Short mmCIF file of C-alpha atoms in Angstrom, two decimals:
data_model
loop_
_atom_site.label_atom_id
_atom_site.label_comp_id
_atom_site.label_asym_id
_atom_site.label_seq_id
_atom_site.Cartn_x
_atom_site.Cartn_y
_atom_site.Cartn_z
CA MET A 1 -37.17 3.73 191.50
CA GLU A 2 -39.31 5.97 193.83
CA ARG A 3 -38.90 9.87 192.57
CA GLU A 4 -39.89 12.59 194.95
CA ARG A 5 -40.17 16.46 194.76
CA GLU A 6 -42.13 19.43 196.92
CA TYR A 7 -44.29 21.36 195.60
CA GLN A 8 -45.06 24.55 196.84
CA PRO A 9 -48.49 27.23 195.39
CA SER A 10 -47.88 30.78 195.12
CA HIS A 11 -51.21 30.72 196.39
CA GLU A 12 -53.40 28.82 198.00
CA LEU A 13 -54.03 25.09 196.62
CA ASP A 14 -57.50 23.24 196.47
CA LEU A 15 -55.31 20.16 195.52
CA ALA A 16 -59.69 18.14 195.06
CA ALA A 17 -61.22 20.30 193.80
CA THR A 18 -58.73 21.64 190.90
CA LEU A 19 -57.66 17.97 189.85
CA SER A 20 -61.55 16.53 189.97
CA ALA A 21 -62.67 17.38 186.60
CA LEU A 22 -60.09 15.16 185.56
CA ARG A 23 -61.54 11.97 186.78
CA ALA A 24 -64.02 10.25 185.30
CA GLY A 25 -66.23 9.06 187.99
CA SER A 26 -65.11 7.40 191.02
CA GLY A 27 -64.14 4.34 188.29
CA ASP A 28 -62.03 5.20 186.11
CA PRO A 29 -58.72 3.59 186.55
CA SER A 30 -56.88 5.56 185.90
CA TRP A 31 -57.64 7.98 188.60
CA ARG A 32 -57.79 7.15 192.26
CA ARG A 33 -58.22 8.56 195.46
CA GLU A 34 -57.54 7.53 199.06
CA PRO A 35 -59.53 8.66 202.32
CA ASP A 36 -57.02 10.80 202.91
CA GLY A 37 -57.03 13.13 200.31
CA THR A 38 -53.79 11.96 197.97
CA HIS A 39 -54.13 11.11 194.84
CA TRP A 40 -52.95 8.98 192.72
CA TRP A 41 -52.71 9.85 188.71
CA THR A 42 -51.01 7.11 185.61
CA THR A 43 -51.00 7.79 182.80
CA VAL A 44 -48.68 7.12 179.60
CA THR A 45 -46.22 10.02 179.26
CA PRO A 46 -44.22 11.34 176.22
CA THR A 47 -41.07 9.76 177.72
CA GLY A 48 -43.34 6.76 178.87
CA PRO A 49 -46.23 5.04 181.48
CA GLY A 50 -45.86 7.25 184.65
CA LEU A 51 -47.70 7.07 188.31
CA LEU A 52 -47.72 10.02 190.09
CA ARG A 53 -49.30 9.92 193.99
CA LEU A 54 -50.18 14.13 195.69
CA ARG A 55 -50.37 14.57 199.17
CA ALA A 56 -51.33 18.46 200.17
CA ARG A 57 -49.53 18.76 203.22
CA PRO A 58 -51.64 22.26 204.34
CA ALA A 59 -49.36 22.65 207.26
CA LEU A 60 -45.92 23.72 205.65
CA GLY A 61 -48.93 24.85 202.71
CA SER A 62 -46.91 22.93 199.60
CA VAL A 63 -48.12 19.23 197.10
CA GLU A 64 -45.36 16.52 198.23
CA ALA A 65 -45.21 15.11 194.63
CA SER A 66 -43.88 11.57 194.67
CA ALA A 67 -43.49 8.69 190.63
CA TRP A 68 -42.36 5.69 189.26
CA GLY A 69 -41.58 4.56 186.17
CA ASP A 70 -40.25 5.47 182.44
CA GLY A 71 -42.31 8.45 182.61
CA ALA A 72 -42.01 9.91 186.15
CA GLY A 73 -39.33 13.09 185.63
CA TRP A 74 -42.38 14.31 182.77
CA LEU A 75 -44.49 13.71 185.81
CA LEU A 76 -43.08 15.71 188.71
CA ASP A 77 -41.65 18.69 185.84
CA GLY A 78 -45.50 19.22 185.05
CA VAL A 79 -46.87 19.35 187.62
CA PRO A 80 -47.10 23.00 188.45
CA ASP A 81 -49.33 22.63 185.07
CA LEU A 82 -52.06 19.94 186.64
CA LEU A 83 -51.87 22.18 189.27
CA GLY A 84 -52.39 25.18 187.87
CA HIS A 85 -49.68 27.28 188.48
CA ASP A 86 -50.64 30.29 185.55
CA ASP A 87 -54.00 29.91 186.08
CA ARG A 88 -54.72 33.81 186.47
CA PRO A 89 -57.92 33.82 187.74
CA GLU A 90 -57.07 37.08 189.86
CA ASP A 91 -57.68 38.92 186.47
CA PHE A 92 -61.80 37.06 187.20
CA ARG A 93 -64.49 39.00 188.40
CA PRO A 94 -67.86 37.52 188.48
CA VAL A 95 -70.21 41.02 188.13
CA PRO A 96 -72.31 41.69 191.39
CA GLU A 97 -76.01 40.47 189.54
CA HIS A 98 -74.83 37.94 189.58
CA ALA A 99 -74.74 36.72 193.63
CA VAL A 100 -74.78 32.76 192.79
CA LEU A 101 -71.46 33.04 190.85
CA VAL A 102 -69.81 35.58 193.73
CA ARG A 103 -70.65 33.28 196.22
CA ALA A 104 -69.27 30.64 194.39
CA TRP A 105 -65.93 32.61 193.55
CA ARG A 106 -65.64 33.60 197.25
CA THR A 107 -66.02 30.14 198.28
CA ARG A 108 -63.10 28.23 195.82
CA PRO A 109 -60.63 30.49 196.32
CA GLY A 110 -57.90 27.46 195.77
CA TRP A 111 -60.05 26.59 192.69
CA ARG A 112 -57.77 26.42 189.91
CA VAL A 113 -57.77 25.50 186.12
CA PRO A 114 -55.72 22.26 185.84
CA ARG A 115 -53.08 21.17 182.47
CA SER A 116 -52.90 17.67 182.57
CA ARG A 117 -51.01 18.02 178.51
CA ARG A 118 -52.11 14.71 178.02
CA VAL A 119 -53.86 15.79 175.36
CA LEU A 120 -54.54 11.62 173.43
CA ASP A 121 -55.82 11.15 176.62
CA THR A 122 -58.54 13.98 177.20
CA PHE A 123 -59.28 13.62 172.74
CA ALA A 124 -60.29 9.68 174.36
CA LEU A 125 -62.60 10.61 176.65
CA ALA A 126 -64.10 13.23 174.72
CA CYS A 127 -64.61 10.51 171.89
CA LEU A 128 -65.93 8.67 173.99
CA SER A 129 -68.50 10.97 176.02
CA GLN A 130 -69.75 12.06 172.38
CA ARG A 131 -74.46 12.91 172.40
CA VAL A 132 -74.13 10.30 175.04
CA THR A 133 -74.84 10.11 178.92
CA GLY A 134 -71.81 10.38 180.87
CA MET A 135 -72.72 7.49 182.92
CA GLU A 136 -72.56 5.81 180.05
CA ALA A 137 -69.03 7.56 179.04
CA MET A 138 -67.93 7.12 182.56
CA LYS A 139 -68.50 2.69 181.32
CA GLY A 140 -67.03 2.70 178.39
CA TRP A 141 -63.67 4.92 179.39
CA ARG A 142 -63.17 1.71 182.30
CA MET A 143 -64.67 -1.38 179.87
CA LEU A 144 -61.87 -0.16 177.87
CA LEU A 145 -59.00 1.49 179.42
CA LEU A 146 -59.21 -2.05 182.08
CA ALA A 147 -59.06 -3.56 178.82
CA HIS A 148 -56.10 -2.55 176.86
CA GLY A 149 -54.44 -0.02 179.47
CA ASP A 150 -51.78 -1.03 181.02
CA PRO A 151 -50.57 -1.48 184.74
CA ALA A 152 -49.95 1.59 186.60
CA PRO A 153 -46.42 0.98 186.72
CA GLY A 154 -44.38 1.21 189.73
CA ALA A 155 -44.12 -0.92 193.79
CA PRO A 156 -47.43 0.75 194.61
CA ALA A 157 -48.84 -0.60 191.51
CA LEU A 158 -47.92 -4.35 193.10
CA PRO A 159 -50.99 -6.44 194.70
CA GLY A 160 -52.04 -4.92 198.07
CA GLY A 161 -50.21 -1.36 196.63
CA PRO A 162 -52.53 1.96 197.11
CA ALA A 163 -52.27 1.96 192.75
CA HIS A 164 -52.67 -1.69 192.40
CA GLY A 165 -55.43 -2.24 189.64
CA MET A 166 -55.46 1.18 188.19
CA ARG A 167 -54.51 0.96 184.24
CA ASN A 168 -52.80 3.55 181.56
CA ALA A 169 -55.26 5.19 178.84
CA PRO A 170 -54.41 3.44 176.09
CA THR A 171 -52.15 4.04 174.01
CA ALA A 172 -52.87 5.63 169.73
CA ALA A 173 -51.64 2.52 169.08
CA ALA A 174 -53.96 0.60 171.69
CA TRP A 175 -56.59 2.76 170.39
CA ARG A 176 -55.92 1.38 166.91
CA ARG A 177 -56.25 -2.68 167.39
CA VAL A 178 -59.63 -2.28 169.56
CA PRO A 179 -61.53 -4.76 167.85
CA SER A 180 -64.90 -3.72 166.21
CA TRP A 181 -66.89 -5.96 169.11
CA GLU A 182 -65.25 -4.95 171.36
CA TRP A 183 -66.28 -0.73 171.22
CA LEU A 184 -69.59 -2.76 170.71
CA ARG A 185 -69.17 -4.17 174.07
CA ALA A 186 -68.51 -0.67 175.84
CA GLY A 187 -71.05 0.58 174.69
CA VAL A 188 -69.19 2.52 171.61
CA ASP A 189 -71.06 3.47 168.39
CA GLN A 190 -69.19 4.16 165.35
CA HIS A 191 -69.95 8.45 165.13
CA ARG A 192 -67.12 8.04 168.60
CA ARG A 193 -64.93 5.75 166.68
CA THR A 194 -64.01 7.32 164.01
CA PRO A 195 -63.17 10.67 165.50
CA LEU A 196 -61.17 8.95 168.13
CA LEU A 197 -59.83 6.89 165.65
CA ALA A 198 -58.76 9.97 163.69
CA GLY A 199 -56.90 11.08 166.71
CA ALA A 200 -54.81 8.27 167.42
CA GLY A 201 -54.20 7.78 163.72
CA SER A 202 -52.15 11.50 164.25
CA PRO A 203 -51.20 11.49 167.89
CA HIS A 204 -48.12 13.47 167.46
CA GLY A 205 -50.48 16.66 165.96
CA LEU A 206 -52.86 16.23 168.67
CA GLU A 207 -49.82 16.50 171.99
CA ARG A 208 -48.45 19.99 169.40
CA THR A 209 -51.48 21.63 169.99
CA LEU A 210 -50.00 21.86 173.37
CA THR A 211 -47.88 24.51 172.37
CA MET A 212 -50.14 26.53 170.12
CA SER A 213 -52.18 29.29 171.51
CA HIS A 214 -55.89 27.89 173.06
CA GLN A 215 -57.31 29.56 169.22
CA GLN A 216 -55.26 27.52 167.87
CA ALA A 217 -55.86 24.69 169.96
CA ASP A 218 -59.02 24.97 168.88
CA ALA A 219 -58.45 25.38 164.81
CA VAL A 220 -56.13 22.21 165.44
CA LEU A 221 -58.67 20.34 166.56
CA ARG A 222 -61.96 20.85 164.65
CA THR A 223 -60.73 20.04 161.09
CA LEU A 224 -60.55 16.06 162.46
CA PRO A 225 -62.75 14.59 161.61
CA GLY A 226 -66.22 14.72 163.73
CA VAL A 227 -65.01 17.79 166.45
CA GLY A 228 -67.13 20.50 167.45
CA ARG A 229 -66.57 22.93 169.51
CA TRP A 230 -67.83 20.85 172.47
CA THR A 231 -64.73 18.41 172.13
CA SER A 232 -62.46 20.62 171.51
CA SER A 233 -63.77 22.15 174.76
CA GLU A 234 -63.34 19.60 176.92
CA VAL A 235 -60.41 18.61 175.37
CA ARG A 236 -58.57 22.27 176.35
CA GLN A 237 -59.65 22.34 179.65
CA ARG A 238 -58.22 20.01 180.80
CA ALA A 239 -55.64 18.83 178.99
CA HIS A 240 -54.11 22.54 178.04
CA GLY A 241 -55.10 24.83 180.62
CA ASP A 242 -57.43 27.00 178.45
CA PRO A 243 -60.26 28.89 181.29
CA ASP A 244 -62.55 30.38 179.05
CA ALA A 245 -63.04 26.41 176.85
CA MET A 246 -67.20 26.66 178.39
CA SER A 247 -68.59 23.33 176.98
CA PHE A 248 -70.42 24.95 174.46
CA GLY A 249 -73.07 22.00 173.09
CA ASP A 250 -73.52 19.81 175.98
CA PHE A 251 -77.00 19.00 176.68
CA HIS A 252 -76.61 20.73 180.61
CA VAL A 253 -73.93 23.24 180.81
CA ALA A 254 -76.11 26.28 178.82
CA ARG A 255 -78.61 26.11 180.38
CA ASN A 256 -77.66 25.69 184.60
CA VAL A 257 -74.76 28.82 183.59
CA SER A 258 -77.70 30.71 182.19
CA PHE A 259 -80.20 29.65 185.18
CA ALA A 260 -77.67 30.65 187.22
CA LEU A 261 -77.09 33.92 186.38
CA THR A 262 -80.54 35.13 184.64
CA GLY A 263 -83.40 32.41 186.34
CA GLU A 264 -84.14 31.78 182.84
CA VAL A 265 -82.54 28.41 181.12
CA MET A 266 -81.34 29.00 177.53
CA ASP A 267 -79.99 27.71 174.68
CA ASP A 268 -76.01 28.26 172.97
CA ASP A 269 -76.01 31.47 171.89
CA ALA A 270 -78.50 32.69 174.05
CA CYS A 271 -76.78 31.80 177.08
CA ALA A 272 -73.55 33.59 175.13
CA GLU A 273 -74.99 36.38 175.03
CA VAL A 274 -74.59 36.27 179.20
CA VAL A 275 -71.72 35.19 179.54
CA ARG A 276 -69.85 37.62 177.39
CA CYS A 277 -68.53 39.63 180.05
CA TYR A 278 -66.45 36.82 181.09
CA ALA A 279 -65.05 36.67 177.71
CA GLY A 280 -61.66 34.98 178.66
CA HIS A 281 -62.78 32.87 181.88
CA ARG A 282 -66.27 30.42 180.99
CA TYR A 283 -65.30 27.92 181.87
CA ARG A 284 -64.52 29.09 185.30
CA VAL A 285 -67.73 30.22 185.05
CA GLN A 286 -69.27 27.13 184.22
CA ARG A 287 -67.01 25.22 186.85
CA LEU A 288 -67.11 27.01 190.10
CA LEU A 289 -71.27 27.04 189.17
CA GLU A 290 -70.88 23.33 188.58
CA LEU A 291 -68.38 22.93 192.13
CA ALA A 292 -71.34 25.33 193.67
CA GLY A 293 -73.79 22.24 192.76
CA VAL A 294 -75.37 24.84 190.98
CA GLN A 295 -77.86 23.82 188.70
CA ARG A 296 -81.38 24.04 187.05
CA PRO A 297 -84.52 22.37 188.29
CA ARG A 298 -85.11 19.28 186.32
CA THR A 299 -88.74 17.36 186.04
CA ALA A 300 -88.04 14.83 183.77
CA PRO A 301 -87.25 11.29 184.81
CA ARG A 302 -83.60 10.82 183.98
CA MET A 303 -82.59 8.41 180.05
CA THR A 304 -83.25 4.77 180.08
CA LEU A 305 -79.38 4.00 180.19
CA PRO A 306 -79.29 1.20 177.12
CA THR A 307 -79.00 -2.44 177.61
CA HIS A 308 -76.74 -2.75 173.58
CA THR A 309 -74.71 -0.15 171.61
CA PRO A 310 -76.25 3.00 171.73
CA ALA A 311 -79.22 3.73 168.64
CA ARG A 312 -80.25 7.24 170.36
CA PHE A 313 -78.00 10.58 170.59
CA LEU A 314 -78.15 14.02 173.01
CA ARG A 315 -78.47 17.36 170.38
CA GLY A 316 -74.96 19.12 170.57
CA ARG A 317 -71.89 18.10 171.93
CA GLY A 318 -69.70 16.95 168.75
#
């Protein structure tokens, strides 16, 4: 049965930009965007599987939300969180010297830091993304969801419906049941499998981080084997709505941010000094620059993707 709700934000809202970081590429089976800008998301909520549809209604300044499945109520209740209702961009002010950031901030007044509240899902994707390219991570995510995620619930998921073919991310139990050969087929090595399975072994512990401060959540996430500041930041950006969770440890982020703000390519430590003035909003700086398409010039060719279990790793991202 379809359930509906209208969300009326008290601020300008850019629906597509706000949701963009939650999607693992255009082939993510748990997300779909229609040509008219309608967004679909399917996940297993604490009350069961659910499918959410979001449609912007610019003339009314609102978002129309519809949901199906046992998790419909949980998803509808969480729409304000998902769309950054409690985010506080008004507390952020870019310094004039960082002109590119000033422009990015002014051109994205409707972007908010989302809070999905689905810690296990975001944790699993972050683990799959450690030490590999985004393309490799998205490919593995897609393969594992299609093989081990359940179909999206509700009438729209029936053959011919707009959500047909969508899949939930696996539950904690389903992640633990993935056989070793399927991890290998998806290109996921032991280094990335270990933290994912550790988190899947304590799913309630992961979800409890939602009740903690961002600093406490970071500390708890980092107690898991193979989880460092990068993985913790990726989870807190998306599941917790942490505007300060910049992706230190990423192969590109510090280099791109430092180049954008200073014209120099810097490592994590040097970049951290540059963005120190934005403490509390460092992920906001990162994401605004990403949405603006700002990045350092690249002269080296792209790395060739492996055709079997990855044997090489990018620096950092733990």
